[in-house]
């Protein structure tokens, strides 16, 4: 039995199937509710239940406190409807956002290749075309685990349309069940299932400002797709990529970005290593991403838009550097790569192993 869900302040009413979460129903009908983990752990998708009845599901008590439950709050990624319901969500209008309903896909693994000692590229041939904005991600089901993991699409929309394949860059997380399976058991020819696209990490083209991309680790996936999409589309605004890794062995797509910098005069590539930059050849800076970016721009980031993707510590350091360098917070967009396995090692109650 389905129920109706009215989402304020949009004033939109949608159908929600029995057992379906509010978030899943909204995304599959092209309505965006802010979210992140999709497992009831982070609290990003918190909404206020104004009327009706819900089952709060498996919401973590740290993400949804007891007093919030008493106030009628719920996590949209966990809550299901027991009756027609009205909620209020923190929804901002995004003029550059496309309305793209989430869909389910089957996919065949066509290629697996190592990019670094810890990161693999996985190419998946989709059962049907996917439309997405560069920077968005998919949820890949892990066979035998009963859970999904989020991975950004690493190739551009044009490449996906031409090949029918998406590329995922997967870093093996120590102790991670999902990434361990993908690195150690997944094979060419296997069939997997996924859903998408998800997320609001995409270029705000309407601003027409020079762009700075700052990435670390496997956080290069989204910027690679976004930069290729911009250059393929003829964007002439200055684009700078500052990309950091620990050492030269972990620096991937290095030659690809150097070739793009030679081909496009408006694109600048600034690779950075925290260890052994002198051994990596010319043009590689020594230091962390935020420090190298600060040096490259002489401490002045004003008049830019910044897109950050990588581990939380890197994101936080970059935001601090950008704001000290006179960039407004409204012009900073970021996507944190939070590993639940890493969080488990710090004994955080908010995360599970991945």
Short mmCIF file of N, CA and C in Angstrom, two decimals, residues 8-166:
data_model
loop_
_atom_site.label_atom_id
_atom_site.label_comp_id
_atom_site.label_asym_id
_atom_site.label_seq_id
_atom_site.Cartn_x
_atom_site.Cartn_y
_atom_site.Cartn_z
N UNK A 8 7.46 20.13 1.91
CA UNK A 8 7.50 21.59 2.03
C UNK A 8 8.96 22.03 2.19
N UNK A 9 9.34 23.23 1.72
CA UNK A 9 8.47 24.29 1.20
C UNK A 9 8.17 24.19 -0.30
N UNK A 10 8.49 23.04 -0.92
CA UNK A 10 8.26 22.91 -2.35
C UNK A 10 6.78 22.81 -2.69
N UNK A 11 5.99 22.27 -1.75
CA UNK A 11 4.57 22.08 -2.02
C UNK A 11 4.31 20.96 -3.00
N UNK A 12 5.24 20.02 -3.10
CA UNK A 12 5.14 18.89 -4.03
C UNK A 12 4.66 17.66 -3.28
N UNK A 13 3.76 16.90 -3.90
CA UNK A 13 3.26 15.66 -3.31
C UNK A 13 3.64 14.49 -4.21
N UNK A 14 4.22 13.44 -3.62
CA UNK A 14 4.65 12.26 -4.38
C UNK A 14 4.09 11.00 -3.74
N UNK A 15 4.12 9.92 -4.50
CA UNK A 15 3.71 8.61 -4.00
C UNK A 15 4.92 7.89 -3.42
N UNK A 16 4.74 7.27 -2.27
CA UNK A 16 5.79 6.49 -1.62
C UNK A 16 5.28 5.08 -1.42
N UNK A 17 5.99 4.10 -1.97
CA UNK A 17 5.57 2.71 -1.86
C UNK A 17 5.81 2.18 -0.45
N UNK A 18 5.11 1.13 -0.11
CA UNK A 18 5.28 0.49 1.20
C UNK A 18 6.72 0.01 1.36
N UNK A 19 7.33 0.38 2.46
CA UNK A 19 8.71 -0.02 2.73
C UNK A 19 9.76 0.85 2.07
N UNK A 20 9.36 1.79 1.23
CA UNK A 20 10.29 2.68 0.55
C UNK A 20 10.59 3.88 1.45
N UNK A 21 11.85 4.29 1.52
CA UNK A 21 12.18 5.44 2.34
C UNK A 21 11.75 6.73 1.65
N UNK A 22 11.57 7.76 2.45
CA UNK A 22 11.20 9.06 1.90
C UNK A 22 12.25 9.57 0.92
N UNK A 23 13.52 9.39 1.27
CA UNK A 23 14.59 9.88 0.41
C UNK A 23 14.60 9.16 -0.94
N UNK A 24 14.49 7.84 -0.91
CA UNK A 24 14.51 7.07 -2.15
C UNK A 24 13.35 7.46 -3.05
N UNK A 25 12.18 7.62 -2.47
CA UNK A 25 11.01 8.00 -3.26
C UNK A 25 11.19 9.37 -3.90
N UNK A 26 11.73 10.31 -3.13
CA UNK A 26 11.93 11.67 -3.65
C UNK A 26 12.95 11.68 -4.78
N UNK A 27 14.09 11.03 -4.57
CA UNK A 27 15.14 11.05 -5.58
C UNK A 27 14.70 10.36 -6.86
N UNK A 28 13.91 9.31 -6.74
CA UNK A 28 13.46 8.59 -7.93
C UNK A 28 12.38 9.36 -8.70
N UNK A 29 11.87 10.41 -8.09
CA UNK A 29 10.90 11.26 -8.79
C UNK A 29 11.48 12.65 -9.08
N UNK A 30 12.82 12.72 -9.03
CA UNK A 30 13.51 13.93 -9.43
C UNK A 30 13.47 15.06 -8.42
N UNK A 31 13.20 14.75 -7.15
CA UNK A 31 13.13 15.77 -6.11
C UNK A 31 14.32 15.58 -5.17
N UNK A 32 15.11 16.63 -5.03
CA UNK A 32 16.33 16.53 -4.24
C UNK A 32 16.09 16.91 -2.79
N UNK A 33 16.46 16.01 -1.89
CA UNK A 33 16.53 16.29 -0.45
C UNK A 33 17.99 16.13 -0.06
N UNK A 34 18.59 17.11 0.63
CA UNK A 34 20.00 16.99 1.02
C UNK A 34 20.26 15.68 1.76
N UNK A 35 21.36 15.01 1.39
CA UNK A 35 21.69 13.73 2.00
C UNK A 35 23.17 13.47 1.80
N UNK A 36 23.69 12.46 2.47
CA UNK A 36 25.10 12.11 2.32
C UNK A 36 25.30 10.61 2.41
N UNK A 37 25.24 10.03 3.63
CA UNK A 37 25.62 8.63 3.80
C UNK A 37 24.58 7.64 3.30
N UNK A 38 23.31 8.02 3.35
CA UNK A 38 22.18 7.16 2.94
C UNK A 38 22.01 5.93 3.82
N UNK A 39 22.63 5.89 4.98
CA UNK A 39 22.52 4.74 5.88
C UNK A 39 22.12 5.15 7.30
N UNK A 40 21.59 6.35 7.48
CA UNK A 40 21.14 6.76 8.80
C UNK A 40 22.23 7.11 9.78
N UNK A 41 23.41 7.46 9.26
CA UNK A 41 24.56 7.65 10.13
C UNK A 41 24.99 9.10 10.30
N UNK A 42 24.70 9.96 9.32
CA UNK A 42 25.29 11.30 9.34
C UNK A 42 24.31 12.41 9.72
N UNK A 43 23.03 12.22 9.48
CA UNK A 43 22.04 13.23 9.84
C UNK A 43 21.82 14.31 8.81
N UNK A 44 22.48 14.23 7.66
CA UNK A 44 22.33 15.27 6.64
C UNK A 44 20.91 15.37 6.12
N UNK A 45 20.21 14.25 6.05
CA UNK A 45 18.87 14.21 5.45
C UNK A 45 17.76 14.43 6.48
N UNK A 46 18.09 15.07 7.60
CA UNK A 46 17.10 15.26 8.67
C UNK A 46 15.97 16.18 8.20
N UNK A 47 14.74 15.75 8.45
CA UNK A 47 13.56 16.53 8.07
C UNK A 47 12.63 16.63 9.27
N UNK A 48 11.70 17.58 9.21
CA UNK A 48 10.68 17.74 10.25
C UNK A 48 9.37 17.15 9.75
N UNK A 49 8.79 16.25 10.53
CA UNK A 49 7.50 15.65 10.18
C UNK A 49 6.41 16.57 10.74
N UNK A 50 5.69 17.24 9.84
CA UNK A 50 4.67 18.20 10.25
C UNK A 50 3.32 17.54 10.49
N UNK A 51 3.06 16.46 9.77
CA UNK A 51 1.78 15.77 9.91
C UNK A 51 1.95 14.35 9.39
N UNK A 52 1.17 13.42 9.93
CA UNK A 52 1.24 12.04 9.46
C UNK A 52 1.96 11.14 10.44
N UNK A 53 2.36 9.98 9.94
CA UNK A 53 2.98 8.96 10.80
C UNK A 53 4.10 8.28 10.04
N UNK A 54 5.26 8.13 10.69
CA UNK A 54 6.41 7.50 10.05
C UNK A 54 7.02 6.45 10.97
N UNK A 55 7.73 5.51 10.34
CA UNK A 55 8.58 4.58 11.06
C UNK A 55 10.01 5.09 10.86
N UNK A 56 10.71 5.40 11.95
CA UNK A 56 12.02 6.03 11.85
C UNK A 56 13.10 5.10 11.33
N UNK A 57 12.84 3.81 11.31
CA UNK A 57 13.79 2.87 10.75
C UNK A 57 15.08 2.78 11.54
N UNK A 58 16.18 2.48 10.84
CA UNK A 58 17.47 2.22 11.49
C UNK A 58 18.29 3.50 11.61
N UNK A 59 17.70 4.54 12.17
CA UNK A 59 18.41 5.81 12.34
C UNK A 59 19.35 5.71 13.54
N UNK A 60 20.61 6.03 13.33
CA UNK A 60 21.59 5.98 14.41
C UNK A 60 21.22 6.98 15.50
N UNK A 61 21.29 6.59 16.77
CA UNK A 61 20.90 7.50 17.86
C UNK A 61 21.77 8.73 17.98
N UNK A 62 22.97 8.70 17.39
CA UNK A 62 23.82 9.88 17.40
C UNK A 62 23.46 10.82 16.26
N UNK A 63 22.91 10.28 15.17
CA UNK A 63 22.49 11.11 14.04
C UNK A 63 21.10 11.69 14.25
N UNK A 64 20.28 10.97 15.00
CA UNK A 64 18.93 11.44 15.34
C UNK A 64 18.75 11.25 16.84
N UNK A 65 18.97 12.32 17.59
CA UNK A 65 18.93 12.26 19.05
C UNK A 65 17.51 12.01 19.56
N UNK A 66 17.43 11.55 20.82
CA UNK A 66 16.12 11.28 21.42
C UNK A 66 15.23 12.53 21.43
N UNK A 67 15.81 13.68 21.76
CA UNK A 67 14.99 14.90 21.82
C UNK A 67 14.50 15.30 20.43
N UNK A 68 15.28 14.97 19.38
CA UNK A 68 14.85 15.27 18.02
C UNK A 68 13.71 14.35 17.60
N UNK A 69 13.77 13.12 18.03
CA UNK A 69 12.67 12.20 17.76
C UNK A 69 11.39 12.71 18.42
N UNK A 70 11.53 13.21 19.65
CA UNK A 70 10.36 13.74 20.36
C UNK A 70 9.82 15.00 19.68
N UNK A 71 10.70 15.74 19.01
CA UNK A 71 10.29 16.95 18.30
C UNK A 71 9.67 16.65 16.93
N UNK A 72 9.67 15.38 16.54
CA UNK A 72 9.09 15.01 15.26
C UNK A 72 10.06 15.04 14.10
N UNK A 73 11.34 14.92 14.40
CA UNK A 73 12.34 14.87 13.34
C UNK A 73 12.48 13.42 12.85
N UNK A 74 12.99 13.28 11.62
CA UNK A 74 13.24 11.96 11.04
C UNK A 74 14.39 12.07 10.06
N UNK A 75 15.03 10.95 9.78
CA UNK A 75 16.05 10.89 8.73
C UNK A 75 15.38 10.33 7.48
N UNK A 76 15.39 11.11 6.42
CA UNK A 76 14.67 10.72 5.20
C UNK A 76 15.23 9.45 4.58
N UNK A 77 16.50 9.14 4.84
CA UNK A 77 17.10 7.95 4.23
C UNK A 77 16.67 6.67 4.94
N UNK A 78 16.08 6.79 6.13
CA UNK A 78 15.65 5.62 6.91
C UNK A 78 14.14 5.54 7.08
N UNK A 79 13.49 6.67 7.15
CA UNK A 79 12.08 6.71 7.54
C UNK A 79 11.16 6.25 6.42
N UNK A 80 10.18 5.43 6.79
CA UNK A 80 9.13 4.99 5.86
C UNK A 80 7.79 5.52 6.37
N UNK A 81 6.81 5.55 5.48
CA UNK A 81 5.51 6.12 5.82
C UNK A 81 4.54 5.07 6.32
N UNK A 82 3.79 5.43 7.36
CA UNK A 82 2.71 4.60 7.87
C UNK A 82 1.35 5.20 7.54
N UNK A 83 1.37 6.43 7.02
CA UNK A 83 0.15 7.14 6.62
C UNK A 83 0.57 8.29 5.72
N UNK A 84 -0.39 8.97 5.11
CA UNK A 84 -0.07 10.17 4.34
C UNK A 84 0.63 11.16 5.27
N UNK A 85 1.72 11.75 4.77
CA UNK A 85 2.60 12.52 5.65
C UNK A 85 3.04 13.82 4.97
N UNK A 86 3.26 14.84 5.80
CA UNK A 86 3.80 16.12 5.35
C UNK A 86 5.12 16.37 6.08
N UNK A 87 6.17 16.68 5.33
CA UNK A 87 7.47 16.98 5.93
C UNK A 87 7.97 18.35 5.47
N UNK A 88 8.89 18.89 6.24
CA UNK A 88 9.60 20.10 5.83
C UNK A 88 11.08 19.77 5.72
N UNK A 89 11.65 20.03 4.54
CA UNK A 89 13.05 19.71 4.30
C UNK A 89 13.83 20.98 4.00
N UNK A 90 15.12 20.93 4.27
CA UNK A 90 16.00 22.08 4.00
C UNK A 90 16.42 22.03 2.54
N UNK A 91 15.56 22.51 1.67
CA UNK A 91 15.79 22.42 0.22
C UNK A 91 16.11 23.80 -0.32
N UNK A 92 17.28 23.92 -0.96
CA UNK A 92 17.68 25.17 -1.59
C UNK A 92 17.52 25.07 -3.10
N UNK A 93 17.10 26.15 -3.72
CA UNK A 93 16.99 26.18 -5.17
C UNK A 93 18.39 26.26 -5.78
N UNK A 94 18.65 25.41 -6.77
CA UNK A 94 19.93 25.39 -7.46
C UNK A 94 19.67 25.62 -8.94
N UNK A 95 19.94 26.82 -9.47
CA UNK A 95 19.63 27.10 -10.87
C UNK A 95 20.40 26.23 -11.86
N UNK A 96 21.56 25.70 -11.44
CA UNK A 96 22.37 24.88 -12.35
C UNK A 96 22.08 23.39 -12.21
N UNK A 97 21.20 23.02 -11.29
CA UNK A 97 20.89 21.61 -11.09
C UNK A 97 19.88 21.12 -12.11
N UNK A 98 20.18 19.99 -12.72
CA UNK A 98 19.23 19.34 -13.62
C UNK A 98 18.34 18.40 -12.81
N UNK A 99 17.10 18.27 -13.23
CA UNK A 99 16.17 17.35 -12.58
C UNK A 99 16.35 15.98 -13.23
N UNK A 100 17.03 15.08 -12.52
CA UNK A 100 17.35 13.76 -13.06
C UNK A 100 16.89 12.71 -12.06
N UNK A 101 15.81 12.00 -12.32
CA UNK A 101 15.37 10.96 -11.39
C UNK A 101 16.40 9.83 -11.26
N UNK A 102 16.56 9.32 -10.06
CA UNK A 102 17.42 8.17 -9.83
C UNK A 102 16.80 6.92 -10.44
N UNK A 103 17.62 6.10 -11.10
CA UNK A 103 17.16 4.86 -11.71
C UNK A 103 18.06 3.70 -11.28
N UNK A 104 17.56 2.47 -11.50
CA UNK A 104 18.35 1.27 -11.26
C UNK A 104 18.96 0.78 -12.57
N UNK A 105 20.18 0.25 -12.47
CA UNK A 105 20.89 -0.24 -13.64
C UNK A 105 21.54 -1.59 -13.33
N UNK A 106 21.57 -2.45 -14.34
CA UNK A 106 22.45 -3.61 -14.32
C UNK A 106 23.68 -3.23 -15.14
N UNK A 107 24.82 -3.81 -14.82
CA UNK A 107 26.04 -3.45 -15.53
C UNK A 107 27.00 -4.64 -15.55
N UNK A 108 27.73 -4.76 -16.66
CA UNK A 108 28.74 -5.79 -16.80
C UNK A 108 30.13 -5.18 -16.67
N UNK A 109 30.99 -5.85 -15.93
CA UNK A 109 32.36 -5.37 -15.75
C UNK A 109 33.15 -5.65 -17.03
N UNK A 110 33.62 -4.59 -17.68
CA UNK A 110 34.35 -4.77 -18.94
C UNK A 110 35.86 -4.64 -18.77
N UNK A 111 36.29 -3.94 -17.73
CA UNK A 111 37.73 -3.77 -17.55
C UNK A 111 38.04 -3.40 -16.10
N UNK A 112 39.09 -4.00 -15.58
CA UNK A 112 39.62 -3.65 -14.27
C UNK A 112 41.12 -3.46 -14.42
N UNK A 113 41.63 -2.30 -14.05
CA UNK A 113 43.07 -2.08 -14.15
C UNK A 113 43.56 -1.25 -12.98
N UNK A 114 44.78 -1.54 -12.52
CA UNK A 114 45.33 -0.76 -11.40
C UNK A 114 45.78 0.62 -11.88
N UNK A 115 45.41 1.64 -11.13
CA UNK A 115 45.89 2.99 -11.40
C UNK A 115 47.08 3.32 -10.51
N UNK A 116 47.03 2.80 -9.29
CA UNK A 116 48.11 2.96 -8.32
C UNK A 116 48.14 1.67 -7.50
N UNK A 117 49.08 1.52 -6.57
CA UNK A 117 49.07 0.32 -5.73
C UNK A 117 47.79 0.16 -4.90
N UNK A 118 47.03 1.22 -4.69
CA UNK A 118 45.84 1.12 -3.84
C UNK A 118 44.53 1.50 -4.54
N UNK A 119 44.59 1.96 -5.78
CA UNK A 119 43.40 2.42 -6.50
C UNK A 119 43.25 1.66 -7.81
N UNK A 120 42.05 1.16 -8.06
CA UNK A 120 41.75 0.47 -9.32
C UNK A 120 40.68 1.23 -10.10
N UNK A 121 40.80 1.16 -11.42
CA UNK A 121 39.77 1.67 -12.31
C UNK A 121 38.87 0.51 -12.71
N UNK A 122 37.56 0.69 -12.54
CA UNK A 122 36.59 -0.34 -12.91
C UNK A 122 35.64 0.25 -13.94
N UNK A 123 35.58 -0.36 -15.13
CA UNK A 123 34.69 0.09 -16.19
C UNK A 123 33.47 -0.83 -16.22
N UNK A 124 32.28 -0.20 -16.27
CA UNK A 124 31.02 -0.93 -16.23
C UNK A 124 30.16 -0.57 -17.44
N UNK A 125 29.75 -1.58 -18.21
CA UNK A 125 28.85 -1.39 -19.35
C UNK A 125 27.42 -1.44 -18.83
N UNK A 126 26.69 -0.33 -18.97
CA UNK A 126 25.35 -0.23 -18.40
C UNK A 126 24.30 -0.87 -19.28
N UNK A 127 23.24 -1.35 -18.65
CA UNK A 127 22.14 -2.00 -19.38
C UNK A 127 21.29 -1.00 -20.14
N UNK A 128 21.37 0.27 -19.75
CA UNK A 128 20.62 1.34 -20.42
C UNK A 128 21.39 2.64 -20.24
N UNK A 129 21.13 3.64 -21.08
CA UNK A 129 21.87 4.90 -20.95
C UNK A 129 21.59 5.58 -19.62
N UNK A 130 22.58 6.29 -19.12
CA UNK A 130 22.44 7.07 -17.89
C UNK A 130 22.70 8.53 -18.21
N UNK A 131 21.85 9.40 -17.71
CA UNK A 131 22.07 10.84 -17.84
C UNK A 131 22.48 11.37 -16.47
N UNK A 132 23.56 12.15 -16.44
CA UNK A 132 24.04 12.67 -15.17
C UNK A 132 24.80 13.96 -15.41
N UNK A 133 24.99 14.70 -14.34
CA UNK A 133 25.84 15.88 -14.37
C UNK A 133 27.23 15.50 -13.89
N UNK A 134 28.24 15.97 -14.60
CA UNK A 134 29.62 15.66 -14.21
C UNK A 134 29.84 16.04 -12.75
N UNK A 135 30.37 15.09 -11.97
CA UNK A 135 30.57 15.28 -10.54
C UNK A 135 29.64 14.44 -9.69
N UNK A 136 28.59 13.88 -10.30
CA UNK A 136 27.65 13.06 -9.54
C UNK A 136 28.19 11.64 -9.34
N UNK A 137 27.50 10.87 -8.50
CA UNK A 137 27.98 9.54 -8.16
C UNK A 137 26.87 8.50 -8.27
N UNK A 138 27.26 7.23 -8.19
CA UNK A 138 26.31 6.12 -8.19
C UNK A 138 26.48 5.33 -6.90
N UNK A 139 25.45 4.56 -6.57
CA UNK A 139 25.51 3.62 -5.44
C UNK A 139 25.64 2.21 -6.03
N UNK A 140 26.78 1.57 -5.80
CA UNK A 140 27.07 0.25 -6.34
C UNK A 140 26.77 -0.81 -5.29
N UNK A 141 25.91 -1.77 -5.64
CA UNK A 141 25.60 -2.87 -4.72
C UNK A 141 26.79 -3.82 -4.62
N UNK A 142 27.15 -4.18 -3.41
CA UNK A 142 28.25 -5.11 -3.18
C UNK A 142 27.67 -6.51 -3.02
N UNK A 143 27.95 -7.44 -3.95
CA UNK A 143 27.38 -8.78 -3.86
C UNK A 143 27.71 -9.46 -2.54
N UNK A 144 26.68 -10.06 -1.94
CA UNK A 144 26.87 -10.80 -0.70
C UNK A 144 26.91 -9.95 0.55
N UNK A 145 26.96 -8.64 0.40
CA UNK A 145 27.05 -7.76 1.56
C UNK A 145 25.70 -7.18 1.95
N UNK A 146 24.80 -7.10 0.96
CA UNK A 146 23.48 -6.53 1.23
C UNK A 146 23.50 -5.04 1.42
N UNK A 147 24.56 -4.38 0.99
CA UNK A 147 24.69 -2.93 1.12
C UNK A 147 25.30 -2.36 -0.15
N UNK A 148 25.18 -1.04 -0.29
CA UNK A 148 25.76 -0.35 -1.44
C UNK A 148 26.88 0.57 -0.97
N UNK A 149 27.74 0.93 -1.92
CA UNK A 149 28.81 1.89 -1.66
C UNK A 149 28.76 2.97 -2.74
N UNK A 150 29.07 4.19 -2.35
CA UNK A 150 29.01 5.33 -3.27
C UNK A 150 30.35 5.54 -3.95
N UNK A 151 30.30 5.70 -5.29
CA UNK A 151 31.51 5.99 -6.06
C UNK A 151 31.18 7.03 -7.13
N UNK A 152 32.02 8.05 -7.23
CA UNK A 152 31.81 9.08 -8.24
C UNK A 152 32.13 8.54 -9.62
N UNK A 153 31.41 9.04 -10.61
CA UNK A 153 31.68 8.67 -12.00
C UNK A 153 32.91 9.45 -12.45
N UNK A 154 33.93 8.73 -12.93
CA UNK A 154 35.23 9.34 -13.23
C UNK A 154 35.37 9.79 -14.67
N UNK A 155 34.52 9.31 -15.57
CA UNK A 155 34.61 9.77 -16.95
C UNK A 155 33.52 10.79 -17.23
N UNK A 156 33.68 11.52 -18.33
CA UNK A 156 32.78 12.63 -18.63
C UNK A 156 31.46 12.14 -19.18
N UNK A 157 30.41 12.96 -19.10
CA UNK A 157 29.12 12.58 -19.71
C UNK A 157 29.25 12.26 -21.19
N UNK A 158 30.12 12.96 -21.91
CA UNK A 158 30.30 12.69 -23.34
C UNK A 158 30.89 11.30 -23.56
N UNK A 159 31.87 10.93 -22.74
CA UNK A 159 32.48 9.60 -22.87
C UNK A 159 31.49 8.51 -22.50
N UNK A 160 30.69 8.74 -21.47
CA UNK A 160 29.68 7.76 -21.07
C UNK A 160 28.66 7.58 -22.18
N UNK A 161 28.23 8.68 -22.80
CA UNK A 161 27.25 8.59 -23.88
C UNK A 161 27.82 7.85 -25.09
N UNK A 162 29.11 8.04 -25.36
CA UNK A 162 29.73 7.43 -26.53
C UNK A 162 30.01 5.94 -26.33
N UNK A 163 30.38 5.55 -25.12
CA UNK A 163 30.79 4.17 -24.86
C UNK A 163 29.72 3.33 -24.17
N UNK A 164 28.76 3.98 -23.52
CA UNK A 164 27.79 3.25 -22.71
C UNK A 164 28.37 2.71 -21.43
N UNK A 165 29.57 3.18 -21.07
CA UNK A 165 30.26 2.69 -19.88
C UNK A 165 30.54 3.83 -18.91
N UNK A 166 30.50 3.51 -17.62
CA UNK A 166 30.97 4.44 -16.61
C UNK A 166 32.25 3.88 -16.00
#
